Tab-separated table of C-alpha atoms and ligand atoms in Angstrom:
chain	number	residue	atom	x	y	z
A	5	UNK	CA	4.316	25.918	83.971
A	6	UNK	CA	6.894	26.914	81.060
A	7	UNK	CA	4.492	30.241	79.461
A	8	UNK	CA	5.590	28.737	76.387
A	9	UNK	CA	4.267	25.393	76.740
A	10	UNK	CA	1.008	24.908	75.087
A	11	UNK	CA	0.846	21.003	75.226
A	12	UNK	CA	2.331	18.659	77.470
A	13	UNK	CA	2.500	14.976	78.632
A	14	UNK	CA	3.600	13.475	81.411
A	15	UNK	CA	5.086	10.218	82.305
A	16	UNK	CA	2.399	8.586	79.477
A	17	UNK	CA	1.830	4.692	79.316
A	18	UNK	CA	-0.493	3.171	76.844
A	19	UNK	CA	-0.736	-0.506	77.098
A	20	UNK	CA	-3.756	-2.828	75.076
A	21	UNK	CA	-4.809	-6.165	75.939
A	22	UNK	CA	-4.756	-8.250	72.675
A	23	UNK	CA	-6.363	-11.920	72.201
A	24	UNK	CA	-4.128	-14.055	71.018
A	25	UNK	CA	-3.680	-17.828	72.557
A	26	UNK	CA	0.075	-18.082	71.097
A	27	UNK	CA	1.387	-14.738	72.602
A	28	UNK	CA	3.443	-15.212	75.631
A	29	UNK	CA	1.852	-12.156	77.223
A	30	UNK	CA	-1.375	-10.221	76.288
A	31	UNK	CA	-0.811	-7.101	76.796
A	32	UNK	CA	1.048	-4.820	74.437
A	33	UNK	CA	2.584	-1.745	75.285
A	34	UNK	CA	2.394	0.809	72.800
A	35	UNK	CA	3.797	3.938	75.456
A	36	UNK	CA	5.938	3.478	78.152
A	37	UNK	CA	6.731	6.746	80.329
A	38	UNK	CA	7.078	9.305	77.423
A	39	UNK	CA	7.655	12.790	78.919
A	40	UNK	CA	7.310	15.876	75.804
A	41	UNK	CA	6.144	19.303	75.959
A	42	UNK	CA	5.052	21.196	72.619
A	43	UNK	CA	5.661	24.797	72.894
A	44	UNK	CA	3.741	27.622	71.364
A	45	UNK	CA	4.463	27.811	67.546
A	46	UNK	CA	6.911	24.947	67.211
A	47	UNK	CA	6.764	21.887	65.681
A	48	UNK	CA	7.498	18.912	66.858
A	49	UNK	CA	8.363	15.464	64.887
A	50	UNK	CA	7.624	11.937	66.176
A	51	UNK	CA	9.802	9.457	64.243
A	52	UNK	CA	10.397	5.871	64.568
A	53	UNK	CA	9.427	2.623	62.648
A	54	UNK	CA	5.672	1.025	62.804
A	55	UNK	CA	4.691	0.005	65.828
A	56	UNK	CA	7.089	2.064	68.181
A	57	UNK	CA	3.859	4.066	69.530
A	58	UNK	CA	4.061	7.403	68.156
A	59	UNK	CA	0.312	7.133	66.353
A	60	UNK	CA	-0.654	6.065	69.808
A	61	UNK	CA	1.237	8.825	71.326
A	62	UNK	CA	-0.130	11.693	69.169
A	63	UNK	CA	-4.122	10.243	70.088
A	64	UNK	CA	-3.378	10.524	73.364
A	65	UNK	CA	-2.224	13.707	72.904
A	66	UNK	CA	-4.941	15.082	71.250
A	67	UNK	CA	-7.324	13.861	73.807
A	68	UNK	CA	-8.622	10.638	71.517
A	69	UNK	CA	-6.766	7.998	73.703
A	70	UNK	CA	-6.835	7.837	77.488
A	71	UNK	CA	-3.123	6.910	79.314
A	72	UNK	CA	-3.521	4.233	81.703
A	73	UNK	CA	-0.787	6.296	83.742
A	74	UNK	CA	0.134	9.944	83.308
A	75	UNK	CA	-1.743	13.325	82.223
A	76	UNK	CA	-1.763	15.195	79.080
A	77	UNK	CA	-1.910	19.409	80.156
A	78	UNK	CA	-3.137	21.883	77.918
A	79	UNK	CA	-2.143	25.305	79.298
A	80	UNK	CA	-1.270	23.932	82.384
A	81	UNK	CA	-4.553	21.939	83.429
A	82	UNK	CA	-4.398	18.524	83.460
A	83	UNK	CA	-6.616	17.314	80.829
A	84	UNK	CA	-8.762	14.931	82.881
A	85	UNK	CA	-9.655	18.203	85.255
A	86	UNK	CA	-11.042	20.073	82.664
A	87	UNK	CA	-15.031	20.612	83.268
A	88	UNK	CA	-17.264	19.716	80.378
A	89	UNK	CA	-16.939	22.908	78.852
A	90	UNK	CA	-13.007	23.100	79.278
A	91	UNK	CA	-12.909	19.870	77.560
A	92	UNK	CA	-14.582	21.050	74.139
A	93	UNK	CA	-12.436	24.224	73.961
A	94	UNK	CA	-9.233	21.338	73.895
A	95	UNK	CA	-11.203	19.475	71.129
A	96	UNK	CA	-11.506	22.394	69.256
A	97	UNK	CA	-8.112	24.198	70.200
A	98	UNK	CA	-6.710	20.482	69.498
A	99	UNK	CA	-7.505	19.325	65.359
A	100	UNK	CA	-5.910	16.074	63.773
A	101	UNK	CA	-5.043	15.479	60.367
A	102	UNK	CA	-5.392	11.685	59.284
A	103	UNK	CA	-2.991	9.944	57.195
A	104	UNK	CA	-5.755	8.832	54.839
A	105	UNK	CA	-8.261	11.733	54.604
A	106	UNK	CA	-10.733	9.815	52.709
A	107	UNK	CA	-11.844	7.658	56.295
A	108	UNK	CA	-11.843	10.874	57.871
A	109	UNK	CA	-14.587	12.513	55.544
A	110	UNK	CA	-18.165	11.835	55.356
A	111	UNK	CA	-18.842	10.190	52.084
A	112	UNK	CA	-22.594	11.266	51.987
A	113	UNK	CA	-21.574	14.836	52.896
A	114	UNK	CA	-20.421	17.141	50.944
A	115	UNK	CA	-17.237	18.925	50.962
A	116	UNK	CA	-18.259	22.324	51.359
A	117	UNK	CA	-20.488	20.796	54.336
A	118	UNK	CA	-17.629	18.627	55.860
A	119	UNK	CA	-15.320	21.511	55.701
A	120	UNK	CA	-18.316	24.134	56.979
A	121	UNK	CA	-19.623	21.802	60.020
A	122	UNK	CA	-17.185	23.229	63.117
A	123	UNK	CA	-18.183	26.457	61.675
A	124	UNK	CA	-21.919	26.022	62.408
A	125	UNK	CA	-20.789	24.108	66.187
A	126	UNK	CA	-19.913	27.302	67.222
A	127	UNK	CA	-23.114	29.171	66.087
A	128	UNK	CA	-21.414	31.157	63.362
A	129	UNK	CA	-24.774	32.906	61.506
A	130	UNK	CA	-24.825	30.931	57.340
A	131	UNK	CA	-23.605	33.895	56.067
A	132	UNK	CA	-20.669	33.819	57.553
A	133	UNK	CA	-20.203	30.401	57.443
A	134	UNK	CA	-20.310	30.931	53.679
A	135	UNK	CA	-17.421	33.812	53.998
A	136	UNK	CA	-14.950	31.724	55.855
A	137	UNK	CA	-15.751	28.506	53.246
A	138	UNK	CA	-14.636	30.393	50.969
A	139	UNK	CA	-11.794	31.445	52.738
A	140	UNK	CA	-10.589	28.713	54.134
A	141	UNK	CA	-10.635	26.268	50.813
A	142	UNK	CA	-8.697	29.358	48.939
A	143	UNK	CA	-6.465	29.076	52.406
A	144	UNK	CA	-5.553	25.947	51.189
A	145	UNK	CA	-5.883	26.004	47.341
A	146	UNK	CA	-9.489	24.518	46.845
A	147	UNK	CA	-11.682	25.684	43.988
A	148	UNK	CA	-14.747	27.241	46.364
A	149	UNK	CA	-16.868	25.808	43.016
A	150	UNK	CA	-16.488	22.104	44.073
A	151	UNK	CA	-18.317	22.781	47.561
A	152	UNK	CA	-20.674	20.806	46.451
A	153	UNK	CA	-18.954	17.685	45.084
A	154	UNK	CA	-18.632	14.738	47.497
A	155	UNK	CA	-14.916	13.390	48.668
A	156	UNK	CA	-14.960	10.497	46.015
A	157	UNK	CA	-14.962	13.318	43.258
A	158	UNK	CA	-11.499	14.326	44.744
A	159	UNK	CA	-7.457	13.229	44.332
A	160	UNK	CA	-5.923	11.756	47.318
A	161	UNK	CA	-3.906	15.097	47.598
A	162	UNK	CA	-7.195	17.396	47.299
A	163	UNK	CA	-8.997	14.336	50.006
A	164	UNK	CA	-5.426	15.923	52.351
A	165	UNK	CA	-6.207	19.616	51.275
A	166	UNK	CA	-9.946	19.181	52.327
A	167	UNK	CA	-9.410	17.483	55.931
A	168	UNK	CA	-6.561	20.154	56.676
A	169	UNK	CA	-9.606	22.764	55.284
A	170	UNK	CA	-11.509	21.179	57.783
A	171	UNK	CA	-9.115	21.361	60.673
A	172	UNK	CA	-8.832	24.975	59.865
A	173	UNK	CA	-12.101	25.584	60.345
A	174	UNK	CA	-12.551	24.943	63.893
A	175	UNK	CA	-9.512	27.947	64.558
A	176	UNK	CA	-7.004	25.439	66.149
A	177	UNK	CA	-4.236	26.121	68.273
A	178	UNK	CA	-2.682	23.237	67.527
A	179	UNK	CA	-2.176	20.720	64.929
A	180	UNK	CA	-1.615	16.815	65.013
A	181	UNK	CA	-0.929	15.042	61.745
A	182	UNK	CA	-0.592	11.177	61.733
A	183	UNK	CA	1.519	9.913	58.633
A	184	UNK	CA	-0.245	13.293	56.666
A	185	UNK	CA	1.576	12.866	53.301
A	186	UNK	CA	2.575	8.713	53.294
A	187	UNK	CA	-0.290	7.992	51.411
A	188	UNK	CA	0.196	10.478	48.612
A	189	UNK	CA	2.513	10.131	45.026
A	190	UNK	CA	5.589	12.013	45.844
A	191	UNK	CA	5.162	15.055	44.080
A	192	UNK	CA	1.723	15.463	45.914
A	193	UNK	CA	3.826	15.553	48.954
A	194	UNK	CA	5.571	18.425	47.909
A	195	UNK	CA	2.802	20.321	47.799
A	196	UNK	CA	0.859	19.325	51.097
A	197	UNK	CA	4.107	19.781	52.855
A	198	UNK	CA	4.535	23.046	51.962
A	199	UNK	CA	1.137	24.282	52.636
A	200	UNK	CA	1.494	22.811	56.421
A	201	UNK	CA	4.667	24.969	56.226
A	202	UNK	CA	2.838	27.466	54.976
A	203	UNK	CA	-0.575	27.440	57.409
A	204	UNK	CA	2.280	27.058	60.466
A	205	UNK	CA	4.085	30.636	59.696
A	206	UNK	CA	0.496	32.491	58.836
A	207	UNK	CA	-1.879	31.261	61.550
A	208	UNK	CA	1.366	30.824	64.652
A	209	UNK	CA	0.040	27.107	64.890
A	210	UNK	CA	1.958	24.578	67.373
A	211	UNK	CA	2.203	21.327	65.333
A	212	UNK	CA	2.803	17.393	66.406
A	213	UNK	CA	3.807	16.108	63.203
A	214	UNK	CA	3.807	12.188	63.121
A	215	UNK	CA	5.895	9.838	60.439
A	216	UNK	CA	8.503	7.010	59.908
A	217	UNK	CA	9.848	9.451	56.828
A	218	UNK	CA	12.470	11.258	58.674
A	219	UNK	CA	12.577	13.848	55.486
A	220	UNK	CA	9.403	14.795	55.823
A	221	UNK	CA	9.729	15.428	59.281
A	222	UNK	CA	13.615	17.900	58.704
A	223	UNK	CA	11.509	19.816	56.151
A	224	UNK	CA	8.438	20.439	58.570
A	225	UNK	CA	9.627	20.368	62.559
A	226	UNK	CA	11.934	22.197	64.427
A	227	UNK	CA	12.290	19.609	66.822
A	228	UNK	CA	12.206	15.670	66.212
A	229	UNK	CA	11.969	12.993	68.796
A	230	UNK	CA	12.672	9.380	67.878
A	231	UNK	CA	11.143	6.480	69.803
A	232	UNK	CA	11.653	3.074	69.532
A	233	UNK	CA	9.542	0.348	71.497
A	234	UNK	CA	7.273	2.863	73.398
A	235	UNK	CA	9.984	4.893	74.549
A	236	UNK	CA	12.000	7.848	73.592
A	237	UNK	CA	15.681	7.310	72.676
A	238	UNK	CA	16.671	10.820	71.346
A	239	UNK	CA	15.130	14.117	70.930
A	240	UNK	CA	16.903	17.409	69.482
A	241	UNK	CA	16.065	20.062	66.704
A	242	UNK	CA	15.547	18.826	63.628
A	243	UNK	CA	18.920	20.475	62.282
A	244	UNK	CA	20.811	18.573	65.570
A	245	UNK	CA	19.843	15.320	64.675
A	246	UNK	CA	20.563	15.320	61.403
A	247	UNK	CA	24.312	16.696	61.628
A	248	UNK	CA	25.157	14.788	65.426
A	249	UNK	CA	22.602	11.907	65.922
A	250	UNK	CA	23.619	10.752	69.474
A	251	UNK	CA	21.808	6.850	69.542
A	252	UNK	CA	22.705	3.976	67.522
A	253	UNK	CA	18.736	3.634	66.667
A	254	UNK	CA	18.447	7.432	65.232
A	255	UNK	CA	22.529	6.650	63.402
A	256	UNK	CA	20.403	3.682	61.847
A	257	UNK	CA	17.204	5.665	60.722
A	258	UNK	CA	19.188	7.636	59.086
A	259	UNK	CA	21.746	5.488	57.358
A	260	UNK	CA	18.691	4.286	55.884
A	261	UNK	CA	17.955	7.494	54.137
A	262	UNK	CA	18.780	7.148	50.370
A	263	UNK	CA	21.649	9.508	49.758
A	264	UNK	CA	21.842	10.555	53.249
A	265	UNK	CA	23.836	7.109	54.615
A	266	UNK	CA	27.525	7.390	53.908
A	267	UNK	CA	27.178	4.469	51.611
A	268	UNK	CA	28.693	1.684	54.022
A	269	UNK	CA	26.071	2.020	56.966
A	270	UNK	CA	23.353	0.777	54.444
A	271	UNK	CA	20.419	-0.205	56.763
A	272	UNK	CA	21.106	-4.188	55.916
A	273	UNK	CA	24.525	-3.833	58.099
A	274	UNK	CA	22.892	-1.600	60.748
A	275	UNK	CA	19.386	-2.610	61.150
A	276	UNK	CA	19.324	-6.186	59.583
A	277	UNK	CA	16.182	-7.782	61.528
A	278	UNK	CA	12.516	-6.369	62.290
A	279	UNK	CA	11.379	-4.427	65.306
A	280	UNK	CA	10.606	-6.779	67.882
A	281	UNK	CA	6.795	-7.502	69.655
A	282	UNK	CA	5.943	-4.873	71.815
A	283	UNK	CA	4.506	-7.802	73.885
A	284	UNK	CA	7.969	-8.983	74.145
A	285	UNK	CA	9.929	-5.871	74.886
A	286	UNK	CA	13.705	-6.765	75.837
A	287	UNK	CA	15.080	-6.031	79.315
A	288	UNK	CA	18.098	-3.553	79.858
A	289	UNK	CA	18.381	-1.245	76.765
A	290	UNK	CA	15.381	-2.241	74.442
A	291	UNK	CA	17.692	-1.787	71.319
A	292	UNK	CA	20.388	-3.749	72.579
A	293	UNK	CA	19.193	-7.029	70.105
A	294	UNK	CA	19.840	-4.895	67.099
A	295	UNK	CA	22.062	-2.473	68.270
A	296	UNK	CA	26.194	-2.555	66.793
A	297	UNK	CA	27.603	-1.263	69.639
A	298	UNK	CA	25.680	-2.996	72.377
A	299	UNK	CA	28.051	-4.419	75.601
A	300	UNK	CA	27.229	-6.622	78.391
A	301	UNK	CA	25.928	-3.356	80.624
A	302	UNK	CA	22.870	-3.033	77.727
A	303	UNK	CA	21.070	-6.177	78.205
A	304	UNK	CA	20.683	-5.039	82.005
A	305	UNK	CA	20.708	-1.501	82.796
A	306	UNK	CA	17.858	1.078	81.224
A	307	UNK	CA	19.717	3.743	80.100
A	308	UNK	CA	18.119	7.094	81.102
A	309	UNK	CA	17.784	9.772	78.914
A	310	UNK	CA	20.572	12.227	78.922
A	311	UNK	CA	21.342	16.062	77.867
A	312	UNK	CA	24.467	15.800	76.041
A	313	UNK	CA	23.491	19.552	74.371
A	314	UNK	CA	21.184	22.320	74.972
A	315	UNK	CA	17.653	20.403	74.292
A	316	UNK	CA	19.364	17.815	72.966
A	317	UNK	CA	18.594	14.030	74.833
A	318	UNK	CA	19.493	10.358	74.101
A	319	UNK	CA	18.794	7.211	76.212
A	320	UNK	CA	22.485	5.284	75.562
A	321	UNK	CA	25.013	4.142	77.740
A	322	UNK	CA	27.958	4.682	75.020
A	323	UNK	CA	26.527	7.957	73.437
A	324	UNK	CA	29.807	9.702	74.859
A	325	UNK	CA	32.072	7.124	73.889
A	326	UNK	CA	30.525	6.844	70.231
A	327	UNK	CA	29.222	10.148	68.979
A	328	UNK	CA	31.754	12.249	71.321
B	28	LIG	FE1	23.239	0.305	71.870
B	28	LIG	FE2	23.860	-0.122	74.414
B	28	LIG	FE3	23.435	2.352	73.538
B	28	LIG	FE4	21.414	0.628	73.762
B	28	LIG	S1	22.643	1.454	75.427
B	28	LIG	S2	21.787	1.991	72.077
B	28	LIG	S3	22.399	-1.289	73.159
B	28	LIG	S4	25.083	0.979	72.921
């Protein structure tokens, strides 16, 4: 194993099995063979539209969802060898931040409880459990006077502020955040943003930062990987993708940036029709329906992922010919 590698998976698939008597198949896949390593301190960015798997991906990487092929490591071991014991130190090492806080909190509980419980899992003494409350809700710009309010007192962007208080609490490792500011105003972003950015560079955490909003994601990763239909079409530092996208799908995401797109690739003229099923995924390259530049080669060959740069990957059979 890579000593820097803190989090890995390998060859993931996630498929479910939905009722319907209309669809033409049942089963949907969500993942299909995603390879990614998170090292130690970095962030890493899933991007893609709704319903290309990422939320799926970043459960089974924190342990909540089982792959039906593949292994997630931590530190090396495989997580389905880890003894009982193992197991909990992942869960704990391993925290997630929800997109909306509020289902994530115990409305009968109170904050300071909520934020205190991993605190008393580990048999910290209630003195000292009362220390590092107050601690950790200054860490992240609570009032330690509202400990006692419940999370219907709060603002969606104090709701964010007390799950990431409660993350914090159980001394991760590691961080995954599904969608972590999409449900807060825009200016509440701001701030929630830069406190990630903030708790990253103090505590040395390794983050798996989940969202369609590609902004959010340049302003918090280092690294981004895009995936579209399950798989993985392009992953690079956040700085690579944004000057020398190499796939059609990312050149699309971000034409659809306000004041990012160049003003003719608006995303009506690039990306003018929805995702399709995931119970119908097309054969050859699974953009090719939407893609500008797709040939005759697309609709039958899988392109494989490539390193055009240093780190820098994309599944396309033109990415040469187009982005040079
Ligand atoms: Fe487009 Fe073909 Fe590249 Fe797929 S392989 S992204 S369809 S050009």
């Amino acid at each position: 194993m890579n000593e820097s590698v803190i989090l890995a998976g390998d060859g993931l698939v996630k498929k479910f099995r939905i009722s319907s008597r209309r669809a033409s198949s049942n089963m949907l896949t969500a993942v299909d063979g995603v390879d990614l390593t998170l090292n130690r301190g970095e962030s890493l960015g899933i991007a893609g539209e709704s319903g290309c798997g990422k939320s799926t991906l970043s459960k089974i990487m924190a342990g909540l969802l089982k792959p039906d092929h593949g292994a997630v490591s931590y530190k090396g071991s495989s997580l389905t060898g880890l003894s009982g014991d193992g197991f909990s130190q992942f869960r704990r090492s391993t925290q997630m931040i929800f997109q909306d806080p509020y289902s994530s909190l115990n409305p009968r509980m109170r904050i300071g409880d909520s934020i205190s419980e991993p605190l008393g899992i580990v048999g910290m003494s209630a003195e000292r459990q009362r220390a590092e409350l107050t601690r950790i809700m200054n860490s992240v710009g609570l009032d330690e006077n509202v400990r006692n309010r419940f999370p219907d007192e709060f603002s969606g962007g104090q709701r964010q502020r007390i799950g990431i208080a409660r993350a914090l609490a159980a001394n991760p490792e590691i961080l995954i955040a599904d969608e972590p500011v999409s449900s807060l105003d825009i200016s509440i972003q701001a701030q929630i943003i830069n406190l990630l950015l903030q708790m990253k560079s103090d505590l040395n955490l390794s983050m798996i930062m989940v969202s369609h909003n590609l902004m959010v994601l340049r302003h918090l990763c280092d690294r981004i990987i895009i995936m579209y239909l399950g798989v993985v079409v392009e992953s690079a530092s956040a700085p690579d993708l944004f000057n020398r996208c190499r796939h059609p799908y990312t050149e699309a995401l971000l034409a659809a940036i306000p004041g990012l797109g160049n003003g003719q690739n608006s995303r009506e003229k690039i990306l003018n029709d929805d995702l399709p099923s995931s119970m119908s995924i097309p054969g050859g390259c699974r953009f090719h329906p939407r893609c500008r530049y797709a040939a005759d080669i697309c609709q039958k060959e899988v392109p494989k992922l490539f390193e055009y740069a240093s780190r820098h990957t994309a599944a396309c059979h033109f990415s040469k010919q187009i982005y040079g």
